[in-house]
Short mmCIF file of C-alpha atoms and ligand atoms in Angstrom, two decimals:
data_model
loop_
_atom_site.label_atom_id
_atom_site.label_comp_id
_atom_site.label_asym_id
_atom_site.label_seq_id
_atom_site.Cartn_x
_atom_site.Cartn_y
_atom_site.Cartn_z
CA MET A 1 -75.31 -3.90 0.82
CA SER A 2 -71.80 -5.14 1.82
CA THR A 3 -71.18 -8.47 3.26
CA ARG A 4 -69.74 -6.56 6.26
CA THR A 5 -73.36 -5.02 7.16
CA LEU A 6 -75.41 -7.90 5.99
CA PRO A 7 -75.37 -9.89 9.42
CA ALA A 8 -76.37 -6.86 11.26
CA PHE A 9 -79.23 -6.28 9.01
CA LEU A 10 -80.35 -9.89 9.45
CA GLY A 11 -79.93 -9.63 13.15
CA ALA A 12 -82.31 -6.71 13.22
CA LEU A 13 -84.94 -8.58 11.51
CA LEU A 14 -84.69 -11.59 13.51
CA ALA A 15 -84.47 -10.57 17.19
CA PRO A 16 -84.28 -6.99 19.09
CA ALA A 17 -82.18 -8.63 21.72
CA LEU A 18 -79.57 -9.87 19.27
CA LEU A 19 -79.36 -6.44 17.75
CA ALA A 20 -78.96 -4.97 21.18
CA ALA A 21 -75.89 -7.31 21.80
CA GLN A 22 -74.51 -6.23 18.30
CA GLN A 23 -74.59 -2.59 19.19
CA ARG A 24 -72.29 -3.25 21.90
CA THR A 25 -69.89 -4.48 19.53
CA VAL A 26 -67.37 -2.92 17.20
CA ALA A 27 -69.40 -4.84 14.42
CA PRO A 28 -71.38 -7.85 14.26
CA PRO A 29 -69.74 -11.37 14.07
CA PRO A 30 -67.84 -12.95 17.00
CA PRO A 31 -64.24 -13.66 16.31
CA GLY A 32 -64.41 -17.21 15.11
CA GLN A 33 -66.97 -16.42 12.44
CA ALA A 34 -65.11 -13.16 11.46
CA GLN A 35 -62.13 -15.25 10.77
CA ALA A 36 -63.96 -17.75 8.63
CA ALA A 37 -65.60 -14.88 6.89
CA ALA A 38 -62.26 -13.17 6.24
CA LEU A 39 -60.79 -16.47 4.87
CA ILE A 40 -63.91 -16.88 2.63
CA ALA A 41 -64.52 -13.46 1.47
CA GLY A 42 -60.83 -12.46 1.31
CA ALA A 43 -61.54 -8.66 2.03
CA THR A 44 -63.91 -8.47 4.75
CA VAL A 45 -63.11 -6.65 7.94
CA PRO A 46 -63.00 -8.98 10.96
CA SER A 47 -64.57 -7.62 14.15
CA PHE A 48 -64.94 -8.49 17.86
CA PRO A 49 -66.52 -7.31 20.97
CA ARG A 50 -64.85 -4.20 22.60
CA ASP A 51 -64.45 -5.88 25.78
CA GLN A 52 -62.87 -9.07 24.33
CA VAL A 53 -59.70 -10.43 25.95
CA LEU A 54 -57.26 -12.46 24.22
CA LEU A 55 -54.22 -14.26 25.55
CA ILE A 56 -51.43 -14.77 22.95
CA HIS A 57 -48.99 -17.58 24.03
CA ALA A 58 -45.73 -16.54 21.80
CA GLY A 59 -43.09 -19.15 21.62
CA ARG A 60 -40.57 -16.43 20.92
CA LEU A 61 -41.12 -12.72 20.99
CA ILE A 62 -39.22 -9.86 19.31
CA ASP A 63 -40.90 -6.89 21.12
CA GLY A 64 -39.11 -4.03 18.98
CA VAL A 65 -37.13 -2.74 22.02
CA ALA A 66 -34.93 -5.77 23.52
CA ASP A 67 -31.85 -6.71 21.59
CA ALA A 68 -32.72 -10.49 21.92
CA PRO A 69 -35.86 -12.45 21.42
CA LEU A 70 -37.77 -13.42 24.65
CA ALA A 71 -38.88 -17.09 24.99
CA ASP A 72 -42.39 -18.17 26.15
CA GLN A 73 -44.21 -15.03 26.62
CA GLY A 74 -47.85 -14.12 27.27
CA ILE A 75 -49.44 -11.07 25.38
CA VAL A 76 -52.83 -9.90 26.83
CA VAL A 77 -54.89 -8.12 24.41
CA GLN A 78 -57.80 -6.21 25.60
CA GLY A 79 -60.01 -4.72 22.81
CA GLU A 80 -57.74 -2.97 20.38
CA ARG A 81 -54.74 -2.53 22.58
CA ILE A 82 -52.17 -4.71 24.57
CA ALA A 83 -52.96 -4.80 28.33
CA PHE A 84 -49.83 -6.77 29.41
CA VAL A 85 -46.62 -8.51 28.15
CA GLY A 86 -44.57 -11.00 30.28
CA PRO A 87 -43.80 -14.42 31.15
CA TRP A 88 -46.49 -16.91 30.14
CA ALA A 89 -47.52 -18.13 33.58
CA GLU A 90 -47.86 -14.31 34.75
CA ALA A 91 -49.92 -13.43 31.59
CA GLN A 92 -51.99 -16.49 32.28
CA ARG A 93 -52.71 -15.41 36.03
CA ARG A 94 -53.82 -11.90 34.61
CA SER A 95 -56.16 -13.32 31.95
CA GLN A 96 -58.48 -15.94 33.54
CA GLY A 97 -60.93 -17.29 31.02
CA ALA A 98 -59.48 -15.52 28.09
CA ARG A 99 -59.34 -17.10 24.62
CA VAL A 100 -55.91 -18.39 23.89
CA ILE A 101 -54.12 -18.04 20.71
CA ASP A 102 -51.40 -20.45 20.56
CA LEU A 103 -48.35 -19.19 18.65
CA THR A 104 -45.87 -21.38 20.58
CA ARG A 105 -44.29 -22.55 17.37
CA ALA A 106 -43.91 -19.04 16.08
CA THR A 107 -41.84 -15.85 16.51
CA VAL A 108 -44.26 -12.89 17.30
CA LEU A 109 -43.22 -9.32 16.36
CA PRO A 110 -44.78 -5.79 16.36
CA GLY A 111 -46.67 -5.11 13.03
CA LEU A 112 -44.31 -3.72 10.35
CA ILE A 113 -44.21 -0.05 9.38
CA ASP A 114 -43.42 0.98 5.68
CA ASN A 115 -42.67 4.71 5.79
CA HIS A 116 -42.43 5.10 2.07
CA THR A 117 -45.27 3.71 -0.09
CA HIS A 118 -47.31 4.77 -3.14
CA LEU A 119 -50.72 2.96 -2.88
CA LEU A 120 -51.94 4.71 -6.03
CA LEU A 121 -49.08 3.61 -8.32
CA GLN A 122 -48.60 0.20 -9.84
CA GLY A 123 -44.83 0.17 -10.69
CA ASP A 124 -43.07 2.36 -13.18
CA ILE A 125 -39.74 1.24 -14.60
CA THR A 126 -40.17 3.37 -17.55
CA SER A 127 -41.91 6.81 -18.04
CA GLU A 128 -44.45 5.09 -20.20
CA ASP A 129 -45.16 2.58 -17.51
CA TYR A 130 -46.01 6.09 -15.26
CA ASN A 131 -47.82 8.04 -17.91
CA VAL A 132 -50.27 5.31 -18.96
CA GLN A 133 -51.56 5.21 -15.26
CA LEU A 134 -52.12 9.06 -15.20
CA LEU A 135 -53.43 9.13 -18.83
CA ASN A 136 -55.42 6.07 -19.26
CA GLN A 137 -56.81 5.23 -15.56
CA SER A 138 -59.40 7.32 -13.89
CA THR A 139 -58.86 8.24 -10.28
CA PRO A 140 -61.53 5.98 -9.04
CA TYR A 141 -60.07 2.95 -10.93
CA ARG A 142 -56.64 3.79 -9.35
CA ALA A 143 -58.21 4.10 -5.90
CA ILE A 144 -59.75 0.65 -6.29
CA LEU A 145 -56.33 -0.63 -7.14
CA GLY A 146 -55.05 1.38 -4.02
CA ALA A 147 -57.56 -0.12 -1.83
CA ARG A 148 -56.57 -3.74 -3.09
CA ASN A 149 -52.79 -2.81 -2.41
CA ALA A 150 -53.63 -1.59 1.08
CA HIS A 151 -55.25 -5.05 1.88
CA ARG A 152 -52.28 -6.93 0.20
CA ALA A 153 -49.81 -5.01 2.45
CA LEU A 154 -51.68 -5.71 5.58
CA LEU A 155 -51.89 -9.31 4.75
CA GLU A 156 -47.96 -9.13 4.19
CA GLY A 157 -47.67 -8.04 8.03
CA PHE A 158 -47.47 -4.27 7.31
CA THR A 159 -49.91 -2.81 9.74
CA VAL A 160 -48.80 0.75 9.08
CA LEU A 161 -48.08 2.66 5.93
CA ARG A 162 -46.84 6.22 5.27
CA ASP A 163 -48.18 6.68 1.93
CA VAL A 164 -45.91 9.62 0.39
CA GLU A 165 -48.09 11.02 -2.60
CA THR A 166 -50.83 9.82 -5.12
CA GLU A 167 -48.96 10.65 -8.31
CA GLY A 168 -51.69 12.53 -9.87
CA ALA A 169 -54.61 10.79 -8.14
CA MET A 170 -55.49 13.77 -6.14
CA TYR A 171 -56.64 13.03 -2.62
CA ALA A 172 -57.66 9.23 -3.22
CA ASP A 173 -55.05 8.32 -0.41
CA VAL A 174 -57.45 10.18 2.13
CA ASP A 175 -60.41 8.20 0.82
CA ILE A 176 -58.68 4.91 1.03
CA LYS A 177 -57.64 5.81 4.61
CA ARG A 178 -61.29 6.92 5.53
CA ALA A 179 -62.66 3.58 4.10
CA ILE A 180 -60.17 1.51 6.10
CA ASN A 181 -60.82 3.43 9.22
CA ASN A 182 -64.67 3.27 8.99
CA GLY A 183 -64.33 -0.51 8.50
CA GLU A 184 -65.39 -0.70 4.92
CA VAL A 185 -62.22 -2.37 3.49
CA PRO A 186 -59.43 -4.13 5.29
CA GLY A 187 -56.04 -2.28 5.38
CA PRO A 188 -53.21 -0.90 7.42
CA ARG A 189 -53.36 2.36 9.46
CA LEU A 190 -52.42 4.91 7.07
CA TRP A 191 -50.40 8.39 7.24
CA VAL A 192 -51.00 10.10 3.87
CA ALA A 193 -49.14 12.89 2.03
CA THR A 194 -51.99 13.57 -0.80
CA ARG A 195 -50.52 15.37 -3.88
CA SER A 196 -46.91 16.32 -3.15
CA PHE A 197 -45.15 19.55 -4.57
CA ALA A 198 -42.88 20.43 -7.39
CA PRO A 199 -42.43 23.74 -9.38
CA THR A 200 -43.55 24.39 -12.89
CA GLY A 201 -41.96 22.10 -15.44
CA MET A 202 -40.02 19.79 -12.97
CA TYR A 203 -42.01 16.78 -12.59
CA PRO A 204 -43.85 14.52 -14.97
CA ILE A 205 -45.90 14.33 -17.15
CA THR A 206 -43.91 16.97 -19.41
CA THR A 207 -44.26 17.26 -23.13
CA ALA A 208 -42.38 19.22 -25.72
CA ASN A 209 -45.67 19.83 -27.38
CA TRP A 210 -46.84 23.16 -25.46
CA GLU A 211 -50.12 22.88 -27.05
CA LEU A 212 -51.00 19.91 -24.56
CA ASP A 213 -52.06 20.46 -21.04
CA LEU A 214 -51.25 16.92 -19.57
CA PRO A 215 -51.94 15.65 -16.02
CA HIS A 216 -49.08 16.36 -13.43
CA GLY A 217 -47.93 13.65 -10.93
CA VAL A 218 -47.89 16.40 -8.24
CA GLN A 219 -49.59 19.77 -7.31
CA VAL A 220 -47.69 22.47 -9.32
CA VAL A 221 -46.57 25.33 -7.10
CA ASP A 222 -44.41 28.51 -7.60
CA GLY A 223 -43.43 31.19 -5.16
CA PRO A 224 -43.65 31.26 -1.26
CA ASP A 225 -47.30 32.72 -1.21
CA GLU A 226 -48.79 30.23 -3.43
CA ILE A 227 -46.82 27.51 -1.67
CA ARG A 228 -48.42 28.52 1.61
CA ARG A 229 -51.92 28.36 0.29
CA ALA A 230 -51.22 25.00 -1.30
CA VAL A 231 -50.05 23.54 2.06
CA ARG A 232 -53.00 24.78 3.76
CA GLU A 233 -55.23 23.31 0.99
CA GLN A 234 -53.77 19.88 1.29
CA VAL A 235 -53.97 20.07 5.09
CA ARG A 236 -57.57 20.91 4.74
CA PHE A 237 -58.36 17.84 2.55
CA GLY A 238 -56.61 15.44 4.78
CA ALA A 239 -52.82 15.48 4.42
CA ASP A 240 -51.04 14.09 7.49
CA LEU A 241 -47.79 15.13 6.00
CA ILE A 242 -46.37 17.31 3.37
CA LYS A 243 -44.10 15.85 0.82
CA PHE A 244 -42.17 17.66 -2.12
CA TYR A 245 -39.68 16.84 -4.70
CA ALA A 246 -36.37 18.57 -3.78
CA ASP A 247 -34.21 17.63 -6.76
CA ARG A 248 -34.05 16.07 -10.24
CA ARG A 249 -31.50 15.41 -13.02
CA TYR A 250 -29.01 13.40 -11.05
CA PHE A 251 -25.35 13.25 -12.11
CA PHE A 252 -21.99 12.38 -10.77
CA ASP A 253 -19.44 15.15 -10.84
CA SER A 254 -15.53 14.68 -11.32
CA THR A 255 -14.95 13.76 -7.58
CA ARG A 256 -17.73 10.98 -8.03
CA THR A 257 -20.23 12.83 -5.63
CA LEU A 258 -23.82 12.16 -6.55
CA ARG A 259 -25.18 15.62 -7.38
CA SER A 260 -28.65 17.10 -8.58
CA TRP A 261 -30.52 20.03 -9.84
CA VAL A 262 -32.55 21.63 -7.03
CA ASN A 263 -36.23 22.29 -7.76
CA PHE A 264 -37.26 25.02 -5.24
CA THR A 265 -35.61 28.22 -4.07
CA ASP A 266 -34.56 28.53 -0.53
CA GLU A 267 -37.31 30.95 0.03
CA GLU A 268 -39.98 28.79 -1.37
CA LEU A 269 -38.94 25.70 0.54
CA ARG A 270 -38.71 27.89 4.03
CA ALA A 271 -42.29 29.05 3.39
CA MET A 272 -43.38 25.35 2.73
CA VAL A 273 -41.82 23.87 5.81
CA ASP A 274 -42.86 26.82 8.07
CA GLU A 275 -46.43 26.47 6.86
CA ALA A 276 -46.68 22.78 7.36
CA HIS A 277 -44.96 22.94 10.80
CA ARG A 278 -47.30 25.85 11.95
CA LEU A 279 -50.35 23.43 10.95
CA GLY A 280 -48.73 20.55 12.80
CA ARG A 281 -47.50 18.57 9.78
CA PRO A 282 -44.11 17.09 9.17
CA VAL A 283 -42.34 17.40 5.98
CA ALA A 284 -40.78 14.89 3.78
CA ALA A 285 -38.25 15.66 1.13
CA HIS A 286 -37.58 13.48 -1.97
CA ALA A 287 -33.89 14.32 -2.23
CA VAL A 288 -31.59 12.13 -4.08
CA GLY A 289 -28.31 14.06 -4.92
CA ARG A 290 -26.25 15.97 -2.46
CA ASP A 291 -27.44 19.35 -3.53
CA GLY A 292 -31.13 18.32 -3.02
CA ILE A 293 -30.52 16.71 0.35
CA GLU A 294 -28.63 20.02 1.28
CA SER A 295 -31.53 22.17 0.05
CA ALA A 296 -33.98 20.12 2.02
CA LEU A 297 -31.92 20.12 5.20
CA ARG A 298 -31.50 23.99 4.95
CA ALA A 299 -35.25 24.32 5.03
CA GLY A 300 -35.54 22.08 8.10
CA VAL A 301 -37.49 18.97 6.67
CA ASN A 302 -38.33 16.09 8.95
CA THR A 303 -37.33 13.23 6.68
CA ILE A 304 -35.02 12.55 3.72
CA GLU A 305 -36.68 10.18 1.21
CA HIS A 306 -34.16 8.01 -1.15
CA GLY A 307 -31.05 10.14 -0.14
CA TYR A 308 -28.50 8.15 -2.19
CA GLY A 309 -26.09 11.04 -2.11
CA ILE A 310 -25.78 11.41 1.59
CA THR A 311 -22.25 12.42 2.45
CA ASP A 312 -20.37 12.20 5.79
CA SER A 313 -21.11 15.74 6.70
CA LEU A 314 -24.81 15.53 5.73
CA ALA A 315 -25.15 12.40 7.80
CA GLN A 316 -23.78 14.40 10.83
CA VAL A 317 -26.27 17.08 10.22
CA MET A 318 -29.11 14.71 10.01
CA VAL A 319 -27.97 13.03 13.33
CA GLN A 320 -27.76 16.50 14.93
CA ARG A 321 -31.21 17.64 13.81
CA GLY A 322 -32.96 14.14 14.25
CA VAL A 323 -33.85 13.92 10.61
CA TYR A 324 -34.85 10.62 9.63
CA TRP A 325 -33.90 8.68 6.39
CA CYS A 326 -36.02 6.30 4.28
CA PRO A 327 -33.32 4.66 2.06
CA THR A 328 -35.66 2.90 -0.33
CA ILE A 329 -33.15 0.32 -1.49
CA TYR A 330 -34.98 -2.54 -3.32
CA VAL A 331 -36.89 -0.09 -5.85
CA ASN A 332 -33.45 0.68 -7.58
CA TYR A 333 -32.66 -3.10 -8.06
CA TYR A 334 -36.25 -3.16 -9.53
CA VAL A 335 -36.31 -0.17 -11.65
CA GLY A 336 -32.46 0.38 -12.17
CA PRO A 337 -31.67 -2.11 -15.14
CA GLY A 338 -34.89 -1.15 -17.01
CA ARG A 339 -34.21 2.63 -16.63
CA ALA A 340 -30.71 2.22 -17.60
CA ALA A 341 -31.59 0.11 -20.74
CA ALA A 342 -34.09 2.98 -21.59
CA GLY A 343 -31.27 5.50 -21.66
CA ALA A 344 -30.73 6.60 -18.17
CA PRO A 345 -27.52 4.70 -17.00
CA ILE A 346 -27.24 6.79 -13.74
CA TYR A 347 -29.97 4.58 -12.25
CA GLY A 348 -27.63 1.57 -12.51
CA GLN A 349 -24.81 3.50 -11.06
CA MET A 350 -26.85 5.04 -8.16
CA ILE A 351 -27.10 1.61 -6.32
CA GLU A 352 -23.34 1.44 -5.68
CA GLU A 353 -23.45 5.17 -4.26
CA GLU A 354 -26.41 4.42 -2.08
CA GLN A 355 -24.66 1.39 -0.55
CA ARG A 356 -21.76 3.62 0.39
CA ALA A 357 -24.15 6.38 1.82
CA PHE A 358 -25.94 3.49 3.87
CA GLY A 359 -22.58 2.60 5.59
CA ARG A 360 -21.85 6.19 6.26
CA ALA A 361 -25.36 6.84 7.80
CA LEU A 362 -25.34 3.58 9.75
CA ARG A 363 -21.85 4.44 11.27
CA ALA A 364 -22.72 8.20 11.97
CA GLY A 365 -26.04 7.02 13.81
CA VAL A 366 -28.52 8.54 11.40
CA ARG A 367 -32.09 7.08 12.23
CA ILE A 368 -32.81 4.93 9.35
CA ALA A 369 -36.53 4.02 8.86
CA PHE A 370 -37.67 1.22 6.78
CA GLY A 371 -39.18 2.52 3.55
CA THR A 372 -39.44 0.71 0.25
CA ASP A 373 -41.03 2.99 -2.35
CA VAL A 374 -43.36 0.08 -3.07
CA GLY A 375 -45.70 1.22 -5.87
CA GLY A 376 -42.43 2.41 -7.68
CA PHE A 377 -42.01 -1.39 -7.84
CA ALA A 378 -45.09 -3.50 -8.36
CA TRP A 379 -47.17 -4.55 -5.37
CA THR A 380 -46.95 -8.34 -6.42
CA GLU A 381 -43.19 -8.08 -5.04
CA PRO A 382 -42.84 -8.80 -1.43
CA ILE A 383 -42.60 -5.59 0.59
CA ALA A 384 -40.44 -7.20 3.01
CA ARG A 385 -37.68 -7.88 0.61
CA GLU A 386 -36.23 -4.62 1.65
CA PHE A 387 -34.91 -6.32 4.87
CA THR A 388 -32.72 -8.61 2.88
CA TYR A 389 -31.03 -5.56 1.36
CA MET A 390 -30.58 -3.66 4.45
CA VAL A 391 -28.94 -6.53 6.10
CA ARG A 392 -26.73 -7.29 3.08
CA TRP A 393 -25.61 -3.58 3.27
CA GLY A 394 -24.58 -3.76 7.02
CA MET A 395 -27.61 -3.80 9.35
CA THR A 396 -28.00 -6.70 11.69
CA PRO A 397 -31.29 -8.50 11.29
CA MET A 398 -32.49 -6.76 14.52
CA GLN A 399 -31.50 -3.35 13.40
CA ALA A 400 -33.49 -3.93 10.31
CA ILE A 401 -36.53 -5.04 12.27
CA LYS A 402 -36.38 -2.08 14.62
CA SER A 403 -36.29 0.25 11.56
CA ALA A 404 -39.58 -1.17 10.65
CA THR A 405 -41.02 -1.16 14.14
CA THR A 406 -39.77 1.18 16.99
CA VAL A 407 -37.92 3.60 14.60
CA GLY A 408 -40.60 3.69 12.01
CA ALA A 409 -43.05 4.52 14.70
CA GLU A 410 -40.99 7.41 16.19
CA LEU A 411 -40.63 8.83 12.61
CA LEU A 412 -44.56 8.99 12.71
CA GLY A 413 -44.50 10.58 16.20
CA GLN A 414 -46.34 7.54 17.49
CA GLY A 415 -43.84 5.74 19.75
CA ALA A 416 -46.54 5.72 22.47
CA ASN A 417 -49.06 3.68 20.21
CA LEU A 418 -47.14 1.81 17.73
CA GLY A 419 -43.93 -0.11 16.97
CA ARG A 420 -43.48 -2.24 20.02
CA VAL A 421 -45.03 -5.19 21.78
CA ALA A 422 -45.76 -3.40 25.24
CA ALA A 423 -48.67 -2.58 27.44
CA GLY A 424 -50.71 0.38 26.08
CA ARG A 425 -49.72 0.06 22.48
CA TYR A 426 -52.08 -0.84 19.82
CA ALA A 427 -52.41 -4.62 19.35
CA ASP A 428 -50.77 -4.60 15.96
CA LEU A 429 -48.80 -7.89 15.98
CA ILE A 430 -47.62 -10.43 13.34
CA ALA A 431 -46.09 -13.97 13.51
CA VAL A 432 -43.64 -16.01 11.27
CA SER A 433 -42.80 -19.69 11.61
CA GLY A 434 -38.97 -19.39 11.37
CA ASP A 435 -36.37 -17.31 12.76
CA PRO A 436 -36.09 -13.75 11.03
CA LEU A 437 -32.89 -13.10 13.08
CA ALA A 438 -31.20 -16.05 11.58
CA ASP A 439 -32.77 -15.39 7.97
CA VAL A 440 -34.54 -11.93 7.73
CA SER A 441 -36.18 -12.96 4.51
CA GLU A 442 -38.59 -14.98 6.65
CA LEU A 443 -40.37 -11.63 7.12
CA GLU A 444 -41.40 -12.36 3.62
CA ARG A 445 -43.65 -15.11 4.88
CA VAL A 446 -45.67 -13.84 7.66
CA ARG A 447 -48.34 -16.38 8.51
CA TRP A 448 -50.45 -14.40 11.07
CA VAL A 449 -51.62 -10.75 11.31
CA MET A 450 -53.36 -8.86 13.87
CA LYS A 451 -54.38 -5.18 13.71
CA GLY A 452 -56.05 -3.50 16.57
CA GLY A 453 -56.86 -6.67 18.19
CA ALA A 454 -58.54 -8.06 14.97
CA ILE A 455 -57.06 -11.13 13.14
CA TYR A 456 -56.69 -10.66 9.54
CA ARG A 457 -54.44 -13.61 8.65
CA ASP A 458 -54.26 -16.90 10.36
CA GLU A 459 -52.20 -19.77 9.03
CA ILE A 460 -50.29 -21.08 12.17
CA ALA A 461 -52.26 -20.16 15.36
CA ARG A 462 -53.62 -23.46 17.21
ZN1 ZN B 501 -41.55 7.48 -3.63
#
């Protein structure tokens, strides 16, 4: 029996009236106890009555929409959603008797959204780092680490992750999502891609020894018919989106354009995107070089992942078609030197090219969504470090924050539910002590986290 269900069990033994009261709640303990329990147990899911009303007093509020922070705001939270946001006095009038959470010494922001993560991966600088996970770790073991990573991300202020493939761990992302949604383990809201696609021979683990049948980091698919069937299979088992690897073998040509070898034929990719869209699922393309990005855009994908070789003309196409870009900057700084030392210097050179691409895309107005590739780098690194690089490469701190809030929510088609502090949205909120507009690395020090009205971290509220 888990610690989460124990109070309900004891309640049932002690008094029928208590049990009845508990059945009216999302889960047993009242907020104060739940917070204390969360601090003690570390990995329990806080819970609260469905009709709970909280009044948050925000010293400063970055709401995800306004270009400047708002001072002295009140946020009324009813159940799992925000009921009202406005001047403190007005919020007070509208929520008589509500429990007050004093964040007057803090900056409150929407919960952060990372649109490119790998919960089932623990960092892979070298191919050995990658292979050992697929060869020596069972999927259940990897899923346990994945659940731990999800909890870690939530405590860092990431209330939503789009997890873009399990790297050989089958549908374990769907199970982690289910356990979170069922209240078994604490974690962010998840959108999951499941297994991802690449054709035969184009994704690790590969070996020169044809006698060995090694595990694959993707679902291997060839030909339009097989691809349509595989898309249906992934959707059947819980994929919220479809992910594929558009290219590999990156190189610079004589004009110093970042090029690549394309994985799928146009016919195959059209079938994949058409089938995914027919089933209501967006498509994310891992596309690094110009050739891979072109191939993905020809097929009609919804997002470009990495995209280091985005040219001016490709940026224009992305703007016209409303294709989002997840640039994943920090991961290159993390894996680049190690991969270059292991005999692939291109990983060092790609950083400079991506910085140029970032400038081009920013000027062209490409919708840039915060996406880190965490899992490619270790989950012990702060996920929010990406903000510092986005600002260093030309975004204002507010632009970078919006990329992880409003823009991130729009990428997911969840603008009406997530990404901003506004009435009707989920009460996914975070707070930091300092001013992230003066120093965006402040977001690496999130001190208070609420997801759906439940508080998961509390180091500054009074
Ligand atoms: Zn990735």
